[in-house]
Amino acid sequence: MSAESNSVMQVSLTTAMSPDLYCADEPMARKPERAEAPFVDTIVGRRGGLRLVLAQLRAVAPTNATVLITGETGTGKAVIARALHELSPRRTRNLVKVNCAAMRASLLDSELFGHVRGAFRGAITSHAGRFTLASRGTLFLDEIADMPLELQPKLLRVLQVREFEAVGSAHTTRVDVRVIAATSGDLWQMVQDCKFREDLYYRLNSFPVTLPPLRERKEDIPEFVRHFVEQFASAMGKVIETIPEETMRAIVSHSCPGNVRELKNYVERGVILSKGVVFRPEPPRERQTPLLKSTNPTLEDAVREEVRDACQRANWKLGGPGGAAARLGLKRTTLFYMMKRLGIRRPCDPEQN
């Protein structure tokens, strides 16, 4: 549900779906023009799998509590962060986003907290950081699990006492910012592995919000498909009037390991391939990787053995060069998630059998 460049993607309002709408060919009716709706009212799935999540957002939005959004890659964490900002009293101020996985520690320090002229080689002018830009607004820290350890104490201080120093400066800056963090990894497991500070974890986890994967929200899939078909057909100057029954059934039955992001890309390809007024995508193909959630115990056992074997060969070093994640060709955070789902723990863990 998230697709953005440097800002969080906005999705359009779609009509409510009855449970059997994908059991018949679906006409793509044009919608009448109207005034722009509040952002929360435009979120696809708000009447289905996201109802509980949106109820949580409405409860925490009026406060200044730090919110930690967790969920698999592609579930729409950035959209939920945008919704929380729009529901809060800070909605008239900036929502500033930082991807913690996209920068090395020194650059992320400057990006978050700013720097003064001459702070380092190449700093020919002073630079205001994202905390300053988000003053009295909201700062969204995406992929917080990838924040370097050496920078975590500085973030903890801001969350605790609302002050920091820019890189190269002795001047303390006080700031009023609401922080929303998001991760697809298992932060608590990272704390256990000494990859993430425990005190920062508890500070960020003041109000946790977990997004369900798309496979647990299948009632939302027809609505997503209709929305994306309409969106891409309009952008490409095409007219698509019908989604065949068999096409929708095939999409709904697909496991969609990449969640909404995968579904969106699939529909975009389908709109490109469709020649007439009927949506004719290629058949969905299951991805045979360890990320596939399988109902076949034999396959799941094989995946569990493969992951455990990689961990053992890496001497239970999970990240970094030569670590288990690198051996499996996965992101570190993805490996943490898989280990949790498959019940794999380090031999020294008390619960390890």
Coordinates of C-alpha atoms in Angstrom, one line a residue:
M1 CA 0.0 0.0 0.0
S2 CA 2.9 2.3 -0.2
A3 CA 4.5 3.6 -3.2
E4 CA 6.3 6.9 -2.8
S5 CA 9.3 8.9 -3.9
N6 CA 10.1 11.2 -1.0
S7 CA 6.6 11.6 0.4
V8 CA 4.0 9.1 1.3
M9 CA 1.7 7.9 -1.5
Q10 CA -1.9 9.0 -1.4
V11 CA -4.6 6.5 -2.4
S12 CA -8.0 7.3 -3.8
L13 CA -11.4 6.5 -2.4
T14 CA -13.0 3.3 -3.7
T15 CA -16.5 2.1 -3.2
A16 CA -17.4 -0.5 -0.6
M17 CA -17.2 -4.1 -1.8
S18 CA -19.6 -6.9 -0.9
P19 CA -18.0 -10.3 -0.2
D20 CA -19.1 -11.8 -3.6
L21 CA -18.2 -8.9 -5.9
Y22 CA -15.4 -11.0 -7.4
C23 CA -17.8 -13.7 -8.3
A24 CA -19.0 -11.9 -11.4
D25 CA -17.4 -9.8 -14.1
E26 CA -17.0 -6.3 -12.7
P27 CA -17.8 -3.2 -14.7
M28 CA -15.4 -0.3 -14.1
A29 CA -17.9 2.5 -13.6
R30 CA -16.8 6.1 -13.7
K31 CA -17.1 8.0 -10.4
P32 CA -18.7 11.4 -10.2
E33 CA -16.4 14.4 -9.5
R34 CA -16.6 15.6 -5.9
A35 CA -14.7 17.6 -3.3
E36 CA -11.4 16.1 -2.0
A37 CA -12.1 13.7 0.8
P38 CA -10.0 13.6 4.1
F39 CA -7.0 11.3 3.6
V40 CA -8.2 8.7 6.1
D41 CA -11.4 8.3 4.1
T42 CA -9.3 7.5 0.9
I43 CA -7.5 4.5 2.4
V44 CA -8.3 1.3 0.6
G45 CA -9.3 -1.4 3.0
R46 CA -10.6 0.9 5.8
R47 CA -13.9 -1.1 5.8
G48 CA -12.1 -4.4 5.9
G49 CA -8.8 -5.5 7.3
L50 CA -7.6 -2.1 8.5
R51 CA -10.6 -1.2 10.6
L52 CA -8.9 -2.2 13.9
V53 CA -5.7 -0.4 12.8
L54 CA -7.6 2.8 12.0
A55 CA -9.4 2.6 15.3
Q56 CA -6.0 2.5 17.0
L57 CA -4.9 5.5 15.1
R58 CA -7.9 7.5 16.1
A59 CA -7.2 6.7 19.7
V60 CA -3.5 7.7 19.7
A61 CA -3.7 10.6 17.2
P62 CA -4.6 13.3 19.7
T63 CA -1.7 12.5 21.9
N64 CA 2.1 13.1 21.4
A65 CA 2.9 9.4 22.0
T66 CA 5.6 7.9 19.8
V67 CA 4.1 5.2 17.6
L68 CA 5.9 2.1 16.2
I69 CA 4.3 0.7 13.1
T70 CA 5.4 -2.9 12.3
G71 CA 4.4 -5.2 9.4
E72 CA 5.9 -7.1 6.5
T73 CA 7.4 -5.3 3.5
G74 CA 4.7 -3.8 1.3
T75 CA 1.8 -3.7 3.8
G76 CA 1.5 0.1 3.8
K77 CA 3.4 1.4 6.8
A78 CA 4.0 4.8 5.1
V79 CA 0.3 5.2 4.3
I80 CA -0.6 4.5 8.0
A81 CA 2.0 7.0 9.1
R82 CA 0.4 9.6 6.8
A83 CA -3.0 8.8 8.2
L84 CA -1.9 9.2 11.8
H85 CA -0.4 12.6 11.0
E86 CA -3.6 13.7 9.2
L87 CA -5.7 12.6 12.2
S88 CA -3.5 14.5 14.7
P89 CA -3.6 18.2 15.8
R90 CA -0.2 18.5 13.9
R91 CA -1.9 18.0 10.6
T92 CA -1.4 21.6 9.5
R93 CA 2.4 21.3 10.0
N94 CA 5.0 19.3 8.1
L95 CA 5.1 15.5 7.8
V96 CA 8.8 14.8 7.2
K97 CA 10.1 11.4 6.2
V98 CA 13.5 9.8 6.6
N99 CA 14.5 6.4 5.3
C100 CA 17.1 5.1 7.8
A101 CA 18.2 2.3 5.6
A102 CA 19.2 4.7 2.7
M103 CA 22.1 6.5 4.4
R104 CA 25.3 5.6 6.3
A105 CA 25.7 6.8 9.9
S106 CA 27.5 10.0 9.3
L107 CA 25.2 11.2 6.6
L108 CA 22.1 10.2 8.6
D109 CA 23.3 12.1 11.6
S110 CA 23.5 15.3 9.5
E111 CA 20.3 14.6 7.7
L112 CA 18.4 14.1 11.0
F113 CA 20.0 16.8 13.2
G114 CA 21.6 19.1 10.7
H115 CA 25.2 20.5 10.6
V116 CA 27.0 23.8 10.9
R117 CA 29.3 25.3 8.4
G118 CA 32.8 23.6 8.6
A119 CA 31.5 20.7 10.6
F120 CA 33.2 18.3 8.2
R121 CA 34.9 18.4 4.8
G122 CA 32.5 19.7 2.2
A123 CA 30.2 21.4 4.7
I124 CA 30.5 24.9 3.1
T125 CA 27.1 26.0 4.5
S126 CA 24.9 25.2 7.5
H127 CA 22.2 22.7 7.0
A128 CA 18.9 22.3 8.9
G129 CA 18.1 18.7 9.8
R130 CA 14.8 16.9 9.4
F131 CA 14.0 17.3 13.1
T132 CA 14.1 21.1 12.6
L133 CA 12.0 20.9 9.4
A134 CA 9.4 18.8 11.3
S135 CA 9.1 21.3 14.1
R136 CA 5.6 21.2 15.6
G137 CA 4.8 18.5 13.1
T138 CA 5.6 14.8 12.6
L139 CA 8.8 13.0 11.7
F140 CA 8.4 9.6 10.1
L141 CA 11.5 7.3 10.6
D142 CA 11.1 4.5 8.1
E143 CA 13.2 1.3 8.4
I144 CA 14.2 2.3 11.9
A145 CA 15.7 -1.2 12.4
D146 CA 18.5 -0.1 10.0
M147 CA 19.5 2.9 12.1
P148 CA 23.2 2.5 13.0
L149 CA 23.9 1.7 16.7
E150 CA 26.2 4.7 17.1
L151 CA 23.4 7.1 16.2
Q152 CA 20.7 5.5 18.4
P153 CA 21.7 7.3 21.7
K154 CA 21.2 10.7 20.0
L155 CA 17.7 9.7 18.8
L156 CA 16.9 8.4 22.3
R157 CA 17.9 11.7 23.8
V158 CA 15.6 13.6 21.4
L159 CA 12.7 11.3 22.3
Q160 CA 13.4 11.7 26.1
V161 CA 14.3 15.4 26.5
R162 CA 13.4 16.9 23.1
E163 CA 16.8 18.4 22.5
F164 CA 19.9 17.8 20.3
E165 CA 23.0 19.4 18.9
A166 CA 23.6 19.7 15.2
V167 CA 26.8 18.1 13.9
G168 CA 29.8 20.4 14.7
S169 CA 27.7 22.6 16.9
A170 CA 27.9 23.2 20.7
H171 CA 24.5 24.9 20.7
T172 CA 21.6 22.8 22.0
T173 CA 18.4 23.0 20.0
R174 CA 15.0 22.2 21.6
V175 CA 12.4 20.8 19.3
D176 CA 8.7 19.8 19.5
V177 CA 8.3 16.9 17.1
R178 CA 6.0 13.8 17.1
V179 CA 8.0 10.7 16.0
I180 CA 6.5 7.8 14.1
A181 CA 8.8 4.9 13.4
A182 CA 8.3 1.9 11.1
T183 CA 10.0 -1.4 10.5
S184 CA 9.5 -4.7 8.7
G185 CA 12.0 -6.4 11.1
D186 CA 11.8 -7.9 14.5
L187 CA 13.2 -5.1 16.8
W188 CA 12.9 -7.2 19.9
Q189 CA 15.0 -9.9 18.3
M190 CA 17.5 -7.3 17.3
V191 CA 17.7 -6.1 21.0
Q192 CA 18.4 -9.7 22.0
D193 CA 21.1 -9.8 19.3
C194 CA 22.6 -6.6 20.6
K195 CA 21.8 -4.9 17.2
F196 CA 19.4 -2.4 18.7
R197 CA 19.3 -0.5 22.0
E198 CA 16.8 -1.9 24.5
D199 CA 16.1 1.6 26.0
L200 CA 15.4 3.0 22.5
Y201 CA 13.2 0.0 21.7
Y202 CA 10.9 0.7 24.7
R203 CA 10.8 4.4 24.0
L204 CA 9.8 3.8 20.3
N205 CA 7.3 1.0 21.3
S206 CA 5.2 3.4 23.4
F207 CA 2.2 2.7 21.2
P208 CA 2.7 -0.3 18.8
V209 CA 0.6 -0.7 15.6
T210 CA 0.8 -3.9 13.6
L211 CA -0.3 -4.1 10.0
P212 CA -1.7 -7.4 8.9
P213 CA -0.3 -8.9 5.7
L214 CA -2.5 -9.0 2.6
R215 CA -2.9 -12.8 2.9
E216 CA -4.9 -12.1 6.1
R217 CA -7.0 -9.3 4.4
K218 CA -8.2 -11.1 1.3
E219 CA -11.5 -9.3 1.5
D220 CA -9.6 -6.1 0.6
I221 CA -8.0 -7.5 -2.5
P222 CA -10.9 -6.9 -5.0
E223 CA -11.1 -3.3 -3.8
F224 CA -7.3 -2.9 -4.3
V225 CA -7.5 -4.4 -7.8
R226 CA -10.4 -2.1 -8.9
H227 CA -8.6 0.9 -7.5
F228 CA -5.2 0.1 -9.2
V229 CA -6.9 -0.8 -12.5
E230 CA -8.7 2.6 -12.5
Q231 CA -5.5 4.5 -11.4
F232 CA -3.2 3.0 -14.1
A233 CA -5.8 2.9 -16.9
S234 CA -6.4 6.7 -16.3
A235 CA -2.6 7.4 -16.2
M236 CA -2.1 5.4 -19.5
G237 CA -5.1 6.9 -21.3
K238 CA -6.8 3.5 -21.5
V239 CA -10.5 2.6 -20.9
I240 CA -10.9 -0.6 -18.9
E241 CA -14.6 -1.4 -18.2
T242 CA -14.5 -5.0 -16.9
I243 CA -12.5 -7.3 -14.6
P244 CA -13.4 -10.9 -15.5
E245 CA -14.6 -13.2 -12.7
E246 CA -11.8 -15.8 -13.3
T247 CA -9.2 -13.1 -13.2
M248 CA -10.3 -11.7 -9.9
R249 CA -10.5 -15.2 -8.4
A250 CA -7.0 -16.0 -9.5
I251 CA -5.7 -12.8 -8.0
V252 CA -7.5 -13.3 -4.7
S253 CA -6.2 -16.9 -4.4
H254 CA -2.6 -15.7 -5.0
S255 CA -0.4 -15.7 -1.8
C256 CA 1.0 -12.2 -2.6
P257 CA 4.2 -12.4 -0.5
G258 CA 5.1 -8.9 -1.5
N259 CA 1.7 -7.6 -0.1
V260 CA 0.1 -4.5 -1.6
R261 CA 3.3 -3.3 -3.3
E262 CA 3.5 -6.6 -5.3
L263 CA -0.3 -6.4 -6.1
K264 CA 0.1 -2.9 -7.4
N265 CA 3.0 -3.8 -9.6
Y266 CA 1.1 -6.8 -10.9
V267 CA -2.0 -4.8 -11.8
E268 CA 0.2 -2.1 -13.5
R269 CA 1.7 -4.8 -15.8
G270 CA -1.8 -6.2 -16.4
V271 CA -3.1 -2.8 -17.5
I272 CA -0.1 -2.4 -19.8
L273 CA -0.8 -5.8 -21.4
S274 CA -4.6 -5.3 -21.7
K275 CA -5.5 -4.4 -25.3
G276 CA -9.2 -3.7 -25.0
V277 CA -11.8 -2.7 -22.4
V278 CA -11.3 -6.0 -20.4
F279 CA -8.6 -6.3 -17.8
R280 CA -6.4 -9.2 -19.1
P281 CA -3.2 -9.6 -17.0
E282 CA -0.9 -12.6 -17.1
P283 CA -1.8 -15.3 -14.6
P284 CA -0.3 -14.7 -11.1
R285 CA 2.8 -16.7 -10.5
E286 CA 3.9 -18.0 -7.1
R287 CA 7.4 -17.1 -6.1
Q288 CA 9.2 -20.2 -4.9
T289 CA 11.5 -18.5 -2.3
P290 CA 11.8 -18.9 1.5
L291 CA 9.5 -15.9 1.9
L292 CA 6.6 -17.9 0.5
K293 CA 4.1 -18.8 3.3
S294 CA 3.2 -22.3 2.5
T295 CA 0.5 -24.6 3.8
N296 CA 2.6 -27.6 2.8
P297 CA 4.4 -28.8 5.9
T298 CA 7.1 -30.5 3.9
L299 CA 8.0 -27.3 2.1
E300 CA 7.9 -25.3 5.3
D301 CA 10.2 -27.9 7.0
A302 CA 12.6 -27.7 4.2
V303 CA 12.7 -23.9 4.4
R304 CA 13.2 -24.1 8.2
E305 CA 16.1 -26.5 7.7
E306 CA 17.7 -24.2 5.0
V307 CA 17.5 -21.2 7.3
R308 CA 18.8 -23.0 10.4
D309 CA 21.6 -24.5 8.3
A310 CA 22.6 -21.0 7.1
C311 CA 22.6 -19.7 10.6
Q312 CA 24.8 -22.6 11.8
R313 CA 27.3 -22.2 9.0
A314 CA 27.5 -18.5 9.8
N315 CA 28.1 -19.4 13.5
W316 CA 24.7 -17.6 14.2
K317 CA 26.0 -14.3 12.9
L318 CA 22.8 -13.0 11.2
G319 CA 23.9 -9.8 9.6
G320 CA 26.9 -8.3 7.9
P321 CA 29.4 -9.9 5.4
G322 CA 29.3 -13.7 5.7
G323 CA 26.2 -13.6 7.9
A324 CA 23.2 -15.9 7.5
A325 CA 21.2 -13.2 5.8
A326 CA 23.9 -12.7 3.1
R327 CA 24.2 -16.5 2.6
L328 CA 20.5 -16.7 2.0
G329 CA 20.3 -13.6 -0.2
L330 CA 18.0 -11.9 2.2
K331 CA 17.8 -8.6 4.1
R332 CA 18.7 -8.9 7.7
T333 CA 15.3 -7.7 8.8
T334 CA 13.6 -10.3 6.6
L335 CA 15.7 -13.0 8.1
F336 CA 14.6 -11.9 11.6
Y337 CA 11.0 -12.1 10.5
M338 CA 11.4 -15.6 9.0
M339 CA 13.2 -16.9 12.1
K340 CA 10.4 -15.7 14.2
R341 CA 7.7 -17.2 12.0
L342 CA 9.6 -20.6 11.7
G343 CA 10.3 -20.8 15.4
I344 CA 14.1 -20.7 14.9
R345 CA 16.1 -19.3 17.9
R346 CA 19.8 -19.1 18.8
P347 CA 21.0 -22.2 20.8
C348 CA 21.6 -20.0 23.8
D349 CA 18.1 -18.8 24.0
P350 CA 16.2 -20.1 27.0
E351 CA 13.2 -21.3 24.9
Q352 CA 15.4 -23.2 22.4
N353 CA 14.6 -26.9 22.5

